[in-house]
Amino acid sequence: MSSSMPADLNRDYYDRNAREFFERTKDLDMEELYRPFLAELRTGARILDAGCGSGRDMKVFGERGYRVLGMDASAEVVRLARENADGEVHHLAFQEVTWQEEFDGIWACASLLHVPVRHLPGVLDRLRRALRTRGVLYLSFKYGQGEREQFGRRFTFLDEPRLRTVFEAVPGLNLREIWRNSSIQRKRHAEVWLNALAEKSR
């Protein structure tokens, strides 16, 4: 789920810890987050899992009748995702995305949080271009402010005002809904996450 921006710490972390990360995340129950995203998509819609990690969500989406493509910046994570999920998985960082109007939905669950805030508008614009008109983007961040190292990785923390400011710099990608939830990982249940759905208008 690394963005490779900056490439060194996050990508190296996932390459070194791919198996542990895979085992810790592959069976998490994400249903409460799937519902608002999938409610916007018809069966058979094309989804990009941007920062697909273990391939957990790719696998669920595929089983529910969606056409899913995955991408991740870590070569080792990509290898494990290809073993776990049906569908194509690209070894690709966010700043390398060049698709144009390919997807009805983009699922960026706990992945864009590795992108430094100064790079987020550019990355979001790349994802906007990859969406078809009226396509939807789901994204999530650790709740708070600033950028810092935690658990051996660099994270961008966002609250509602900062998220809105980021989106103001991305014309044609409009926030539709923002909400908070507690971490789905039991050992980190006290963590608060910021979730959002956005729609491409042009």
PDB file of C-alpha atoms in Angstrom:
ATOM      1  CA  MET A   1       0.000   0.000   0.000  1.00  0.00           C
ATOM      2  CA  SER A   2       2.951   2.256  -0.409  1.00  0.00           C
ATOM      3  CA  SER A   3       2.835   5.229  -2.728  1.00  0.00           C
ATOM      4  CA  SER A   4       6.606   5.452  -3.271  1.00  0.00           C
ATOM      5  CA  MET A   5       6.490   9.200  -2.475  1.00  0.00           C
ATOM      6  CA  PRO A   6       8.954   9.386  -0.823  1.00  0.00           C
ATOM      7  CA  ALA A   7       9.949   6.009  -2.219  1.00  0.00           C
ATOM      8  CA  ASP A   8      12.663   4.960   0.177  1.00  0.00           C
ATOM      9  CA  LEU A   9      11.162   4.430   3.639  1.00  0.00           C
ATOM     10  CA  ASN A  10       7.646   3.282   2.753  1.00  0.00           C
ATOM     11  CA  ARG A  11       8.495   1.077  -0.202  1.00  0.00           C
ATOM     12  CA  ASP A  12      11.447  -0.464   1.609  1.00  0.00           C
ATOM     13  CA  TYR A  13       9.271  -1.144   4.655  1.00  0.00           C
ATOM     14  CA  TYR A  14       6.692  -3.025   2.619  1.00  0.00           C
ATOM     15  CA  ASP A  15       9.309  -4.933   0.644  1.00  0.00           C
ATOM     16  CA  ARG A  16      10.953  -6.072   3.888  1.00  0.00           C
ATOM     17  CA  ASN A  17       7.738  -6.784   5.794  1.00  0.00           C
ATOM     18  CA  ALA A  18       5.448  -7.971   3.013  1.00  0.00           C
ATOM     19  CA  ARG A  19       4.608 -11.346   4.545  1.00  0.00           C
ATOM     20  CA  GLU A  20       3.865  -9.949   8.004  1.00  0.00           C
ATOM     21  CA  PHE A  21       1.758  -7.174   6.480  1.00  0.00           C
ATOM     22  CA  PHE A  22      -0.081  -9.697   4.308  1.00  0.00           C
ATOM     23  CA  GLU A  23      -0.935 -11.969   7.239  1.00  0.00           C
ATOM     24  CA  ARG A  24      -2.049  -9.040   9.410  1.00  0.00           C
ATOM     25  CA  THR A  25      -4.373  -7.489   6.842  1.00  0.00           C
ATOM     26  CA  LYS A  26      -5.637 -10.184   4.467  1.00  0.00           C
ATOM     27  CA  ASP A  27      -8.633 -11.242   6.585  1.00  0.00           C
ATOM     28  CA  LEU A  28      -9.834  -7.897   7.962  1.00  0.00           C
ATOM     29  CA  ASP A  29     -13.594  -7.367   7.671  1.00  0.00           C
ATOM     30  CA  MET A  30     -13.990  -4.200   5.586  1.00  0.00           C
ATOM     31  CA  GLU A  31     -17.721  -4.502   4.946  1.00  0.00           C
ATOM     32  CA  GLU A  32     -18.659  -1.197   6.606  1.00  0.00           C
ATOM     33  CA  LEU A  33     -16.333   0.609   4.187  1.00  0.00           C
ATOM     34  CA  TYR A  34     -17.291  -1.413   1.120  1.00  0.00           C
ATOM     35  CA  ARG A  35     -20.971  -0.507   1.404  1.00  0.00           C
ATOM     36  CA  PRO A  36     -20.908   3.231   0.569  1.00  0.00           C
ATOM     37  CA  PHE A  37     -18.382   2.693  -2.235  1.00  0.00           C
ATOM     38  CA  LEU A  38     -20.068  -0.269  -3.917  1.00  0.00           C
ATOM     39  CA  ALA A  39     -23.491   1.378  -3.596  1.00  0.00           C
ATOM     40  CA  GLU A  40     -22.291   3.798  -6.286  1.00  0.00           C
ATOM     41  CA  LEU A  41     -21.263   1.071  -8.747  1.00  0.00           C
ATOM     42  CA  ARG A  42     -23.231  -1.293 -10.931  1.00  0.00           C
ATOM     43  CA  THR A  43     -22.332  -4.976 -11.007  1.00  0.00           C
ATOM     44  CA  GLY A  44     -19.630  -5.468 -13.595  1.00  0.00           C
ATOM     45  CA  ALA A  45     -18.175  -1.987 -13.075  1.00  0.00           C
ATOM     46  CA  ARG A  46     -14.414  -1.624 -13.486  1.00  0.00           C
ATOM     47  CA  ILE A  47     -12.510  -0.879 -10.272  1.00  0.00           C
ATOM     48  CA  LEU A  48      -8.886   0.094  -9.683  1.00  0.00           C
ATOM     49  CA  ASP A  49      -7.592  -0.984  -6.261  1.00  0.00           C
ATOM     50  CA  ALA A  50      -4.935   1.711  -5.857  1.00  0.00           C
ATOM     51  CA  GLY A  51      -2.486   0.461  -3.257  1.00  0.00           C
ATOM     52  CA  CYS A  52      -3.998  -3.018  -3.198  1.00  0.00           C
ATOM     53  CA  GLY A  53      -1.790  -4.457  -0.467  1.00  0.00           C
ATOM     54  CA  SER A  54      -2.641  -8.100   0.199  1.00  0.00           C
ATOM     55  CA  GLY A  55      -5.251  -8.197  -2.568  1.00  0.00           C
ATOM     56  CA  ARG A  56      -7.954  -8.658   0.080  1.00  0.00           C
ATOM     57  CA  ASP A  57     -10.324  -6.087  -1.393  1.00  0.00           C
ATOM     58  CA  MET A  58      -9.576  -7.073  -4.989  1.00  0.00           C
ATOM     59  CA  LYS A  59     -10.628 -10.595  -4.097  1.00  0.00           C
ATOM     60  CA  VAL A  60     -13.926  -9.477  -2.532  1.00  0.00           C
ATOM     61  CA  PHE A  61     -14.783  -7.140  -5.392  1.00  0.00           C
ATOM     62  CA  GLY A  62     -14.054  -9.837  -7.950  1.00  0.00           C
ATOM     63  CA  GLU A  63     -16.228 -12.342  -6.114  1.00  0.00           C
ATOM     64  CA  ARG A  64     -19.083  -9.811  -6.179  1.00  0.00           C
ATOM     65  CA  GLY A  65     -18.998  -9.446  -9.930  1.00  0.00           C
ATOM     66  CA  TYR A  66     -16.790  -6.396 -10.446  1.00  0.00           C
ATOM     67  CA  ARG A  67     -13.866  -6.226 -12.863  1.00  0.00           C
ATOM     68  CA  VAL A  68     -10.854  -5.356 -10.751  1.00  0.00           C
ATOM     69  CA  LEU A  69      -7.299  -4.240 -11.469  1.00  0.00           C
ATOM     70  CA  GLY A  70      -4.763  -3.767  -8.684  1.00  0.00           C
ATOM     71  CA  MET A  71      -1.590  -1.730  -8.255  1.00  0.00           C
ATOM     72  CA  ASP A  72       1.000  -1.313  -5.525  1.00  0.00           C
ATOM     73  CA  ALA A  73       4.443   0.283  -5.281  1.00  0.00           C
ATOM     74  CA  SER A  74       6.026  -2.622  -3.376  1.00  0.00           C
ATOM     75  CA  ALA A  75       7.276  -5.482  -5.554  1.00  0.00           C
ATOM     76  CA  GLU A  76       6.968  -7.980  -2.693  1.00  0.00           C
ATOM     77  CA  VAL A  77       3.429  -6.899  -1.853  1.00  0.00           C
ATOM     78  CA  VAL A  78       2.487  -7.180  -5.535  1.00  0.00           C
ATOM     79  CA  ARG A  79       3.831 -10.731  -5.607  1.00  0.00           C
ATOM     80  CA  LEU A  80       1.657 -11.755  -2.648  1.00  0.00           C
ATOM     81  CA  ALA A  81      -1.408  -9.957  -4.001  1.00  0.00           C
ATOM     82  CA  ARG A  82      -1.079 -11.841  -7.285  1.00  0.00           C
ATOM     83  CA  GLU A  83      -1.128 -15.107  -5.334  1.00  0.00           C
ATOM     84  CA  ASN A  84      -4.133 -14.094  -3.225  1.00  0.00           C
ATOM     85  CA  ALA A  85      -6.491 -12.391  -5.670  1.00  0.00           C
ATOM     86  CA  ASP A  86      -7.773 -13.123  -9.125  1.00  0.00           C
ATOM     87  CA  GLY A  87      -7.030 -10.307 -11.529  1.00  0.00           C
ATOM     88  CA  GLU A  88      -4.127  -8.322 -12.842  1.00  0.00           C
ATOM     89  CA  VAL A  89      -1.844  -6.526 -10.362  1.00  0.00           C
ATOM     90  CA  HIS A  90       0.591  -3.855 -11.568  1.00  0.00           C
ATOM     91  CA  HIS A  91       3.836  -2.902  -9.831  1.00  0.00           C
ATOM     92  CA  LEU A  92       3.154   0.813  -9.979  1.00  0.00           C
ATOM     93  CA  ALA A  93       3.411   3.933  -7.816  1.00  0.00           C
ATOM     94  CA  PHE A  94       0.780   6.651  -7.765  1.00  0.00           C
ATOM     95  CA  GLN A  95       2.938   9.134  -9.658  1.00  0.00           C
ATOM     96  CA  GLU A  96       3.226   6.571 -12.478  1.00  0.00           C
ATOM     97  CA  VAL A  97      -0.531   6.262 -13.081  1.00  0.00           C
ATOM     98  CA  THR A  98      -1.350   7.211 -16.679  1.00  0.00           C
ATOM     99  CA  TRP A  99      -4.768   5.601 -17.281  1.00  0.00           C
ATOM    100  CA  GLN A 100      -7.346   7.830 -18.942  1.00  0.00           C
ATOM    101  CA  GLU A 101     -11.069   7.302 -18.248  1.00  0.00           C
ATOM    102  CA  GLU A 102     -10.618   3.584 -17.581  1.00  0.00           C
ATOM    103  CA  PHE A 103     -12.421   3.035 -14.278  1.00  0.00           C
ATOM    104  CA  ASP A 104     -15.889   3.437 -12.812  1.00  0.00           C
ATOM    105  CA  GLY A 105     -14.458   3.383  -9.297  1.00  0.00           C
ATOM    106  CA  ILE A 106     -11.084   3.720  -7.589  1.00  0.00           C
ATOM    107  CA  TRP A 107     -10.567   2.197  -4.153  1.00  0.00           C
ATOM    108  CA  ALA A 108      -7.634   3.831  -2.296  1.00  0.00           C
ATOM    109  CA  CYS A 109      -7.979   2.330   1.158  1.00  0.00           C
ATOM    110  CA  ALA A 110      -5.155   3.333   3.543  1.00  0.00           C
ATOM    111  CA  SER A 111      -2.797   3.957   0.631  1.00  0.00           C
ATOM    112  CA  LEU A 112      -2.860   7.658  -0.238  1.00  0.00           C
ATOM    113  CA  LEU A 113      -1.908   8.313   3.386  1.00  0.00           C
ATOM    114  CA  HIS A 114       1.698   7.552   2.377  1.00  0.00           C
ATOM    115  CA  VAL A 115       1.738  10.445  -0.108  1.00  0.00           C
ATOM    116  CA  PRO A 116       3.200  13.701   1.293  1.00  0.00           C
ATOM    117  CA  VAL A 117       0.475  16.324   1.470  1.00  0.00           C
ATOM    118  CA  ARG A 118       2.241  18.595  -1.029  1.00  0.00           C
ATOM    119  CA  HIS A 119       1.979  15.822  -3.638  1.00  0.00           C
ATOM    120  CA  LEU A 120      -1.644  14.868  -2.948  1.00  0.00           C
ATOM    121  CA  PRO A 121      -3.282  17.275  -5.445  1.00  0.00           C
ATOM    122  CA  GLY A 122      -1.103  15.954  -8.280  1.00  0.00           C
ATOM    123  CA  VAL A 123      -1.743  12.333  -7.354  1.00  0.00           C
ATOM    124  CA  LEU A 124      -5.475  12.926  -6.996  1.00  0.00           C
ATOM    125  CA  ASP A 125      -5.540  14.563 -10.418  1.00  0.00           C
ATOM    126  CA  ARG A 126      -3.910  11.456 -11.901  1.00  0.00           C
ATOM    127  CA  LEU A 127      -6.624   9.336 -10.287  1.00  0.00           C
ATOM    128  CA  ARG A 128      -9.290  11.762 -11.503  1.00  0.00           C
ATOM    129  CA  ARG A 129      -8.074  11.317 -15.070  1.00  0.00           C
ATOM    130  CA  ALA A 130      -8.158   7.529 -14.644  1.00  0.00           C
ATOM    131  CA  LEU A 131     -11.860   7.705 -13.687  1.00  0.00           C
ATOM    132  CA  ARG A 132     -14.715   7.884 -16.135  1.00  0.00           C
ATOM    133  CA  THR A 133     -17.077  10.848 -15.767  1.00  0.00           C
ATOM    134  CA  ARG A 134     -19.290  10.308 -12.701  1.00  0.00           C
ATOM    135  CA  GLY A 135     -16.813   7.721 -11.461  1.00  0.00           C
ATOM    136  CA  VAL A 136     -16.218   7.524  -7.699  1.00  0.00           C
ATOM    137  CA  LEU A 137     -13.086   7.498  -5.559  1.00  0.00           C
ATOM    138  CA  TYR A 138     -12.899   6.121  -2.009  1.00  0.00           C
ATOM    139  CA  LEU A 139      -9.913   7.187   0.110  1.00  0.00           C
ATOM    140  CA  SER A 140      -8.886   7.042   3.762  1.00  0.00           C
ATOM    141  CA  PHE A 141      -6.299   8.662   6.028  1.00  0.00           C
ATOM    142  CA  LYS A 142      -5.267   8.503   9.645  1.00  0.00           C
ATOM    143  CA  TYR A 143      -7.126  11.321  11.358  1.00  0.00           C
ATOM    144  CA  GLY A 144      -5.144  14.354  12.473  1.00  0.00           C
ATOM    145  CA  GLN A 145      -2.704  16.888  11.101  1.00  0.00           C
ATOM    146  CA  GLY A 146       0.834  16.836   9.758  1.00  0.00           C
ATOM    147  CA  GLU A 147       3.235  14.215   8.481  1.00  0.00           C
ATOM    148  CA  ARG A 148       5.228  11.888  10.686  1.00  0.00           C
ATOM    149  CA  GLU A 149       6.873   8.511  10.966  1.00  0.00           C
ATOM    150  CA  GLN A 150       4.935   5.751  12.703  1.00  0.00           C
ATOM    151  CA  PHE A 151       5.346   1.972  12.718  1.00  0.00           C
ATOM    152  CA  GLY A 152       8.411   2.297  10.464  1.00  0.00           C
ATOM    153  CA  ARG A 153       6.608   4.264   7.728  1.00  0.00           C
ATOM    154  CA  ARG A 154       5.805   7.874   6.860  1.00  0.00           C
ATOM    155  CA  PHE A 155       2.165   8.921   7.090  1.00  0.00           C
ATOM    156  CA  THR A 156       0.135  11.969   6.137  1.00  0.00           C
ATOM    157  CA  PHE A 157      -2.578  12.739   8.698  1.00  0.00           C
ATOM    158  CA  LEU A 158      -5.634  14.715   7.569  1.00  0.00           C
ATOM    159  CA  ASP A 159      -8.690  16.224   9.204  1.00  0.00           C
ATOM    160  CA  GLU A 160     -11.803  17.497   7.435  1.00  0.00           C
ATOM    161  CA  PRO A 161     -10.622  21.081   6.741  1.00  0.00           C
ATOM    162  CA  ARG A 162      -7.257  19.925   5.401  1.00  0.00           C
ATOM    163  CA  LEU A 163      -8.899  17.301   3.177  1.00  0.00           C
ATOM    164  CA  ARG A 164     -11.216  19.934   1.729  1.00  0.00           C
ATOM    165  CA  THR A 165      -8.243  22.202   1.069  1.00  0.00           C
ATOM    166  CA  VAL A 166      -6.475  19.408  -0.817  1.00  0.00           C
ATOM    167  CA  PHE A 167      -9.555  18.799  -2.972  1.00  0.00           C
ATOM    168  CA  GLU A 168      -9.927  22.497  -3.753  1.00  0.00           C
ATOM    169  CA  ALA A 169      -6.676  22.117  -5.720  1.00  0.00           C
ATOM    170  CA  VAL A 170      -8.128  19.310  -7.892  1.00  0.00           C
ATOM    171  CA  PRO A 171     -10.775  20.757 -10.239  1.00  0.00           C
ATOM    172  CA  GLY A 172     -13.220  18.169 -11.510  1.00  0.00           C
ATOM    173  CA  LEU A 173     -12.967  15.889  -8.454  1.00  0.00           C
ATOM    174  CA  ASN A 174     -15.630  16.761  -5.918  1.00  0.00           C
ATOM    175  CA  LEU A 175     -15.986  15.554  -2.349  1.00  0.00           C
ATOM    176  CA  ARG A 176     -19.388  13.988  -1.765  1.00  0.00           C
ATOM    177  CA  GLU A 177     -19.123  12.526   1.720  1.00  0.00           C
ATOM    178  CA  ILE A 178     -16.651  12.576   4.625  1.00  0.00           C
ATOM    179  CA  TRP A 179     -16.887  10.445   7.764  1.00  0.00           C
ATOM    180  CA  ARG A 180     -14.768   9.050  10.579  1.00  0.00           C
ATOM    181  CA  ASN A 181     -14.449   5.550  11.972  1.00  0.00           C
ATOM    182  CA  SER A 182     -12.280   3.610  14.407  1.00  0.00           C
ATOM    183  CA  SER A 183      -9.525   1.354  13.120  1.00  0.00           C
ATOM    184  CA  ILE A 184     -10.770  -2.038  11.963  1.00  0.00           C
ATOM    185  CA  GLN A 185      -7.602  -3.649  13.341  1.00  0.00           C
ATOM    186  CA  ARG A 186      -8.415  -4.691  16.911  1.00  0.00           C
ATOM    187  CA  LYS A 187      -5.016  -3.789  18.364  1.00  0.00           C
ATOM    188  CA  ARG A 188      -5.378  -0.263  16.960  1.00  0.00           C
ATOM    189  CA  HIS A 189      -9.068   0.276  17.621  1.00  0.00           C
ATOM    190  CA  ALA A 190      -8.385   3.584  19.371  1.00  0.00           C
ATOM    191  CA  GLU A 191      -7.081   5.047  16.102  1.00  0.00           C
ATOM    192  CA  VAL A 192      -9.494   7.319  14.259  1.00  0.00           C
ATOM    193  CA  TRP A 193      -9.628   7.294  10.455  1.00  0.00           C
ATOM    194  CA  LEU A 194     -10.948   9.857   8.010  1.00  0.00           C
ATOM    195  CA  ASN A 195     -12.871   8.402   5.060  1.00  0.00           C
ATOM    196  CA  ALA A 196     -14.191  10.144   1.974  1.00  0.00           C
ATOM    197  CA  LEU A 197     -16.056   9.529  -1.252  1.00  0.00           C
ATOM    198  CA  ALA A 198     -15.411  11.813  -4.215  1.00  0.00           C
ATOM    199  CA  GLU A 199     -16.900  11.958  -7.709  1.00  0.00           C
ATOM    200  CA  LYS A 200     -15.395  12.990 -11.025  1.00  0.00           C
ATOM    201  CA  SER A 201     -17.438  15.751 -12.646  1.00  0.00           C
ATOM    202  CA  ARG A 202     -15.198  16.274 -15.670  1.00  0.00           C
TER     203      ARG A 202
END
